[in-house]
Amino acid sequence: FFDTSGFAMATMEDGEGKTDTIKIYNPTYLMKPRPGTKFLKGVVEAKMTEVLEAKVKELKYEAEEMANVCKELCTDIQNEVKKLGFERYKLVTQVVITEAQGQGQRIASRCLWDPEEDNHAIATYRNSELVCNAMVFGCFWE
Amino acid sequence: MADDNEEESDEVTLNSDKITEIIDESMKTTLSSVQWNAKKVDGWTSNIVEHCLKRLAEMKKPFKYIVTAIVMQKTGAGLHSAFTAYWDNSADGICSVPYENDSVHCITTVYGLKLD
């Protein structure tokens, strides 16, 4: 997370006399994200819908498989959002898959954060057998 | 001689027992002995998350919190939830608690992100 433009090198010795070089990063003291790197809800939502559609379109609900699909979707979405280049943002991705049996369901979330820098993005995709909800929360880390 | 009041050290971590307790209590107060009602469920979910968040804020720890609640009608349908995070494993954490009564399932998750 630290800005790599400023770091110092230090050496440390372990018991056998070998030395390891460790990099100590200097903190950047940034209070706000650099311009152009703020978490953009619209961009993230578009990307998430794309990933969901690609993966979930033809999927059938199978109880054993779904656990893995859920985890894979999480990792895929997270990787895609990381590629969008929001520096210094901690990301939390949550994916919920439900079998579509006509039952009622409600998902709600609240956050205690800094509303100027932090944001969230949600995407839903449904086909005839299942409903998939994905949420990405991005929190700026000073 | 003036005495300096030392502030607490930076080693503040999330107390997951306390948070589980908070989540449990908030789900029980809202959902115990209710029957699924599509009109009321909005109120229930808002209640649960707001109650949790309020109690978390009262702990006055240097954390950002994200609270998510999923309330689902029991019809035998399956539900899967997964999460991944790009964060600092030593400082940030998650606490997830399931709850059910005879007509609803509920899962509440709290993510805590440490502030420096």
mmCIF file of N, CA and C in Angstrom, chain A residues 61 63 66-67 70 74-75 78 82 89-99 101 103-113 118 135 137 139-142, chain B residues 36 41-42 45-46 49-50 53 57 64-73 75-88 92 109 111 113-114 116:
data_model
loop_
_atom_site.group_PDB
_atom_site.id
_atom_site.type_symbol
_atom_site.label_atom_id
_atom_site.label_comp_id
_atom_site.label_asym_id
_atom_site.label_seq_id
_atom_site.Cartn_x
_atom_site.Cartn_y
_atom_site.Cartn_z
ATOM 1 N N TYR A 61 -28.331 -24.071 -10.971
ATOM 2 C CA TYR A 61 -28.073 -24.120 -9.536
ATOM 3 C C TYR A 61 -27.812 -25.556 -9.093
ATOM 4 N N ALA A 63 -26.239 -27.453 -5.652
ATOM 5 C CA ALA A 63 -25.807 -27.075 -4.312
ATOM 6 C C ALA A 63 -24.320 -27.252 -4.047
ATOM 7 N N MET A 66 -22.164 -24.672 -6.156
ATOM 8 C CA MET A 66 -22.375 -23.246 -5.951
ATOM 9 C C MET A 66 -21.370 -22.634 -5.004
ATOM 10 N N ALA A 67 -20.948 -23.416 -3.995
ATOM 11 C CA ALA A 67 -19.981 -22.848 -3.049
ATOM 12 C C ALA A 67 -18.714 -22.427 -3.784
ATOM 13 N N CYS A 70 -19.299 -19.430 -6.139
ATOM 14 C CA CYS A 70 -19.372 -18.210 -5.330
ATOM 15 C C CYS A 70 -17.976 -17.665 -5.045
ATOM 16 N N CYS A 74 -16.104 -14.240 -6.500
ATOM 17 C CA CYS A 74 -15.502 -13.260 -5.590
ATOM 18 C C CYS A 74 -14.110 -12.891 -6.057
ATOM 19 N N THR A 75 -13.287 -13.920 -6.298
ATOM 20 C CA THR A 75 -11.896 -13.654 -6.686
ATOM 21 C C THR A 75 -11.848 -12.957 -8.037
ATOM 22 N N GLN A 78 -12.904 -9.341 -7.685
ATOM 23 C CA GLN A 78 -11.888 -8.578 -6.974
ATOM 24 C C GLN A 78 -10.689 -8.302 -7.868
ATOM 25 N N LYS A 82 -9.293 -4.645 -8.992
ATOM 26 C CA LYS A 82 -7.912 -4.231 -8.702
ATOM 27 C C LYS A 82 -7.262 -3.676 -9.956
ATOM 28 N N TYR A 89 -6.621 1.738 -2.051
ATOM 29 C CA TYR A 89 -7.955 1.376 -1.595
ATOM 30 C C TYR A 89 -7.961 -0.052 -1.094
ATOM 31 N N LYS A 90 -8.538 -0.241 0.106
ATOM 32 C CA LYS A 90 -8.777 -1.598 0.580
ATOM 33 C C LYS A 90 -10.111 -2.031 -0.015
ATOM 34 N N LEU A 91 -10.164 -3.249 -0.537
ATOM 35 C CA LEU A 91 -11.390 -3.710 -1.190
ATOM 36 C C LEU A 91 -11.991 -4.884 -0.438
ATOM 37 N N VAL A 92 -13.306 -4.869 -0.278
ATOM 38 C CA VAL A 92 -13.999 -6.032 0.272
ATOM 39 C C VAL A 92 -15.075 -6.411 -0.731
ATOM 40 N N THR A 93 -15.053 -7.667 -1.166
ATOM 41 C CA THR A 93 -16.039 -8.120 -2.160
ATOM 42 C C THR A 93 -16.898 -9.187 -1.520
ATOM 43 N N GLN A 94 -18.220 -9.068 -1.644
ATOM 44 C CA GLN A 94 -19.103 -10.113 -1.119
ATOM 45 C C GLN A 94 -20.055 -10.545 -2.220
ATOM 46 N N VAL A 95 -20.194 -11.850 -2.403
ATOM 47 C CA VAL A 95 -21.090 -12.371 -3.443
ATOM 48 C C VAL A 95 -22.111 -13.286 -2.776
ATOM 49 N N VAL A 96 -23.398 -13.105 -3.116
ATOM 50 C CA VAL A 96 -24.446 -13.955 -2.558
ATOM 51 C C VAL A 96 -25.181 -14.603 -3.715
ATOM 52 N N ILE A 97 -25.275 -15.924 -3.698
ATOM 53 C CA ILE A 97 -26.015 -16.629 -4.764
ATOM 54 C C ILE A 97 -27.201 -17.334 -4.117
ATOM 55 N N THR A 98 -28.405 -17.105 -4.659
ATOM 56 C CA THR A 98 -29.594 -17.776 -4.126
ATOM 57 C C THR A 98 -30.282 -18.508 -5.244
ATOM 58 N N GLU A 99 -30.866 -19.656 -4.880
ATOM 59 C CA GLU A 99 -31.643 -20.415 -5.836
ATOM 60 C C GLU A 99 -32.973 -19.684 -6.034
ATOM 61 N N GLN A 101 -36.449 -19.637 -6.204
ATOM 62 C CA GLN A 101 -37.618 -20.491 -5.983
ATOM 63 C C GLN A 101 -38.836 -19.658 -5.621
ATOM 64 N N GLN A 103 -38.914 -17.277 -3.473
ATOM 65 C CA GLN A 103 -38.960 -16.822 -2.087
ATOM 66 C C GLN A 103 -38.578 -15.355 -2.027
ATOM 67 N N GLY A 104 -38.863 -14.725 -0.913
ATOM 68 C CA GLY A 104 -38.512 -13.323 -0.750
ATOM 69 C C GLY A 104 -37.140 -13.215 -0.109
ATOM 70 N N GLN A 105 -36.420 -12.149 -0.466
ATOM 71 C CA GLN A 105 -35.097 -11.965 0.112
ATOM 72 C C GLN A 105 -34.764 -10.496 0.161
ATOM 73 N N ARG A 106 -34.042 -10.067 1.200
ATOM 74 C CA ARG A 106 -33.663 -8.666 1.293
ATOM 75 C C ARG A 106 -32.225 -8.603 1.769
ATOM 76 N N ILE A 107 -31.404 -7.795 1.112
ATOM 77 C CA ILE A 107 -30.025 -7.599 1.561
ATOM 78 C C ILE A 107 -29.862 -6.120 1.862
ATOM 79 N N ALA A 108 -29.294 -5.802 3.013
ATOM 80 C CA ALA A 108 -29.090 -4.396 3.348
ATOM 81 C C ALA A 108 -27.686 -4.246 3.897
ATOM 82 N N SER A 109 -27.094 -3.073 3.696
ATOM 83 C CA SER A 109 -25.803 -2.838 4.322
ATOM 84 C C SER A 109 -25.674 -1.379 4.719
ATOM 85 N N ARG A 110 -24.925 -1.165 5.805
ATOM 86 C CA ARG A 110 -24.643 0.185 6.255
ATOM 87 C C ARG A 110 -23.170 0.245 6.559
ATOM 88 N N CYS A 111 -22.590 1.434 6.428
ATOM 89 C CA CYS A 111 -21.165 1.515 6.665
ATOM 90 C C CYS A 111 -20.825 2.725 7.500
ATOM 91 N N LEU A 112 -19.761 2.596 8.274
ATOM 92 C CA LEU A 112 -19.271 3.706 9.070
ATOM 93 C C LEU A 112 -17.928 4.045 8.467
ATOM 94 N N TRP A 113 -17.893 5.077 7.609
ATOM 95 C CA TRP A 113 -16.645 5.390 6.930
ATOM 96 C C TRP A 113 -16.629 6.869 6.534
ATOM 97 N N ASP A 118 -14.741 6.996 0.466
ATOM 98 C CA ASP A 118 -15.087 5.589 0.394
ATOM 99 C C ASP A 118 -16.395 5.407 -0.342
ATOM 100 N N MET A 135 -21.329 -7.329 -4.175
ATOM 101 C CA MET A 135 -21.122 -6.004 -3.580
ATOM 102 C C MET A 135 -19.627 -5.795 -3.439
ATOM 103 N N PHE A 137 -16.971 -3.054 -1.701
ATOM 104 C CA PHE A 137 -16.806 -1.864 -0.869
ATOM 105 C C PHE A 137 -15.359 -1.412 -0.986
ATOM 106 N N CYS A 139 -12.530 1.182 0.560
ATOM 107 C CA CYS A 139 -12.212 2.120 1.633
ATOM 108 C C CYS A 139 -10.814 2.654 1.428
ATOM 109 N N PHE A 140 -10.680 3.980 1.449
ATOM 110 C CA PHE A 140 -9.386 4.587 1.268
ATOM 111 C C PHE A 140 -8.521 4.334 2.483
ATOM 112 N N TRP A 141 -7.257 4.002 2.261
ATOM 113 C CA TRP A 141 -6.356 3.715 3.371
ATOM 114 C C TRP A 141 -5.231 4.717 3.352
ATOM 115 N N GLU A 142 -5.138 5.506 4.428
ATOM 116 C CA GLU A 142 -4.134 6.572 4.425
ATOM 117 C C GLU A 142 -2.736 5.992 4.578
ATOM 118 N N TRP B 36 -42.291 -14.395 8.117
ATOM 119 C CA TRP B 36 -41.904 -13.659 6.920
ATOM 120 C C TRP B 36 -43.022 -12.727 6.453
ATOM 121 N N VAL B 41 -39.989 -6.628 5.815
ATOM 122 C CA VAL B 41 -38.601 -7.070 5.800
ATOM 123 C C VAL B 41 -37.619 -5.921 5.601
ATOM 124 N N ASP B 42 -38.039 -4.884 4.845
ATOM 125 C CA ASP B 42 -37.165 -3.710 4.701
ATOM 126 C C ASP B 42 -36.818 -3.136 6.051
ATOM 127 N N THR B 45 -34.321 -5.484 8.049
ATOM 128 C CA THR B 45 -32.904 -5.420 7.655
ATOM 129 C C THR B 45 -32.300 -4.086 8.075
ATOM 130 N N SER B 46 -33.050 -2.985 7.849
ATOM 131 C CA SER B 46 -32.495 -1.691 8.252
ATOM 132 C C SER B 46 -32.245 -1.664 9.746
ATOM 133 N N VAL B 49 -28.995 -3.716 10.688
ATOM 134 C CA VAL B 49 -27.706 -3.092 10.370
ATOM 135 C C VAL B 49 -27.497 -1.811 11.161
ATOM 136 N N GLU B 50 -28.572 -1.040 11.328
ATOM 137 C CA GLU B 50 -28.373 0.221 12.059
ATOM 138 C C GLU B 50 -28.065 -0.026 13.522
ATOM 139 N N LEU B 53 -24.438 -1.137 13.733
ATOM 140 C CA LEU B 53 -23.499 -0.054 13.464
ATOM 141 C C LEU B 53 -23.435 0.903 14.643
ATOM 142 N N ALA B 57 -20.127 1.731 16.692
ATOM 143 C CA ALA B 57 -19.599 3.090 16.810
ATOM 144 C C ALA B 57 -19.372 3.451 18.266
ATOM 145 N N LYS B 64 -12.980 1.473 10.471
ATOM 146 C CA LYS B 64 -14.121 1.716 9.579
ATOM 147 C C LYS B 64 -14.898 0.409 9.552
ATOM 148 N N TYR B 65 -16.236 0.479 9.568
ATOM 149 C CA TYR B 65 -17.046 -0.734 9.587
ATOM 150 C C TYR B 65 -17.944 -0.812 8.374
ATOM 151 N N ILE B 66 -18.148 -2.042 7.900
ATOM 152 C CA ILE B 66 -19.163 -2.300 6.872
ATOM 153 C C ILE B 66 -20.033 -3.428 7.424
ATOM 154 N N VAL B 67 -21.341 -3.178 7.534
ATOM 155 C CA VAL B 67 -22.237 -4.207 8.066
ATOM 156 C C VAL B 67 -23.216 -4.593 6.971
ATOM 157 N N THR B 68 -23.330 -5.900 6.699
ATOM 158 C CA THR B 68 -24.265 -6.373 5.670
ATOM 159 C C THR B 68 -25.199 -7.384 6.295
ATOM 160 N N ALA B 69 -26.499 -7.295 5.985
ATOM 161 C CA ALA B 69 -27.441 -8.293 6.489
ATOM 162 C C ALA B 69 -28.227 -8.862 5.330
ATOM 163 N N ILE B 70 -28.394 -10.199 5.344
ATOM 164 C CA ILE B 70 -29.198 -10.862 4.313
ATOM 165 C C ILE B 70 -30.335 -11.565 5.034
ATOM 166 N N VAL B 71 -31.575 -11.212 4.696
ATOM 167 C CA VAL B 71 -32.719 -11.892 5.309
ATOM 168 C C VAL B 71 -33.482 -12.599 4.207
ATOM 169 N N MET B 72 -33.709 -13.891 4.384
ATOM 170 C CA MET B 72 -34.348 -14.666 3.321
ATOM 171 C C MET B 72 -35.468 -15.525 3.878
ATOM 172 N N GLN B 73 -36.529 -15.621 3.104
ATOM 173 C CA GLN B 73 -37.666 -16.443 3.494
ATOM 174 C C GLN B 73 -37.279 -17.919 3.409
ATOM 175 N N THR B 75 -37.817 -21.316 2.238
ATOM 176 C CA THR B 75 -38.668 -22.146 1.379
ATOM 177 C C THR B 75 -37.906 -23.376 0.947
ATOM 178 N N GLY B 76 -36.789 -23.648 1.563
ATOM 179 C CA GLY B 76 -35.972 -24.771 1.130
ATOM 180 C C GLY B 76 -35.010 -24.412 0.025
ATOM 181 N N ALA B 77 -35.027 -23.163 -0.423
ATOM 182 C CA ALA B 77 -34.082 -22.761 -1.467
ATOM 183 C C ALA B 77 -32.700 -22.629 -0.878
ATOM 184 N N GLY B 78 -31.688 -22.751 -1.711
ATOM 185 C CA GLY B 78 -30.317 -22.673 -1.235
ATOM 186 C C GLY B 78 -29.805 -21.251 -1.246
ATOM 187 N N LEU B 79 -28.837 -20.975 -0.349
ATOM 188 C CA LEU B 79 -28.230 -19.649 -0.301
ATOM 189 C C LEU B 79 -26.743 -19.824 -0.064
ATOM 190 N N HIS B 80 -25.919 -19.172 -0.901
ATOM 191 C CA HIS B 80 -24.477 -19.217 -0.695
ATOM 192 C C HIS B 80 -23.961 -17.799 -0.606
ATOM 193 N N SER B 81 -23.029 -17.583 0.303
ATOM 194 C CA SER B 81 -22.441 -16.253 0.397
ATOM 195 C C SER B 81 -20.944 -16.415 0.539
ATOM 196 N N ALA B 82 -20.167 -15.603 -0.180
ATOM 197 C CA ALA B 82 -18.715 -15.700 -0.074
ATOM 198 C C ALA B 82 -18.154 -14.295 -0.082
ATOM 199 N N PHE B 83 -16.945 -14.148 0.445
ATOM 200 C CA PHE B 83 -16.334 -12.830 0.381
ATOM 201 C C PHE B 83 -14.832 -12.967 0.172
ATOM 202 N N THR B 84 -14.255 -11.944 -0.476
ATOM 203 C CA THR B 84 -12.795 -11.856 -0.526
ATOM 204 C C THR B 84 -12.449 -10.425 -0.143
ATOM 205 N N ALA B 85 -11.224 -10.212 0.303
ATOM 206 C CA ALA B 85 -10.850 -8.859 0.673
ATOM 207 C C ALA B 85 -9.405 -8.606 0.312
ATOM 208 N N TYR B 86 -9.139 -7.372 -0.070
ATOM 209 C CA TYR B 86 -7.789 -6.927 -0.397
ATOM 210 C C TYR B 86 -7.444 -5.967 0.725
ATOM 211 N N TRP B 87 -6.857 -6.508 1.812
ATOM 212 C CA TRP B 87 -6.639 -5.676 2.982
ATOM 213 C C TRP B 87 -5.430 -6.160 3.757
ATOM 214 N N ASP B 88 -5.267 -5.659 4.938
ATOM 215 C CA ASP B 88 -4.124 -6.007 5.762
ATOM 216 C C ASP B 88 -4.570 -7.086 6.757
ATOM 217 N N ASP B 92 -7.093 -6.043 9.824
ATOM 218 C CA ASP B 92 -8.511 -6.004 9.471
ATOM 219 C C ASP B 92 -9.135 -7.364 9.673
ATOM 220 N N THR B 109 -22.998 -9.850 8.493
ATOM 221 C CA THR B 109 -21.531 -9.853 8.427
ATOM 222 C C THR B 109 -21.017 -8.471 8.780
ATOM 223 N N TYR B 111 -17.491 -6.262 8.612
ATOM 224 C CA TYR B 111 -16.086 -6.143 8.214
ATOM 225 C C TYR B 111 -15.512 -4.951 8.941
ATOM 226 N N LEU B 113 -12.188 -2.443 9.182
ATOM 227 C CA LEU B 113 -10.938 -2.049 8.520
ATOM 228 C C LEU B 113 -10.221 -1.047 9.407
ATOM 229 N N LYS B 114 -8.986 -1.355 9.751
ATOM 230 C CA LYS B 114 -8.275 -0.530 10.719
ATOM 231 C C LYS B 114 -7.865 0.804 10.112
ATOM 232 N N ASP B 116 -5.331 4.049 10.371
ATOM 233 C CA ASP B 116 -4.025 4.333 10.976
ATOM 234 C C ASP B 116 -4.097 5.600 11.796
#
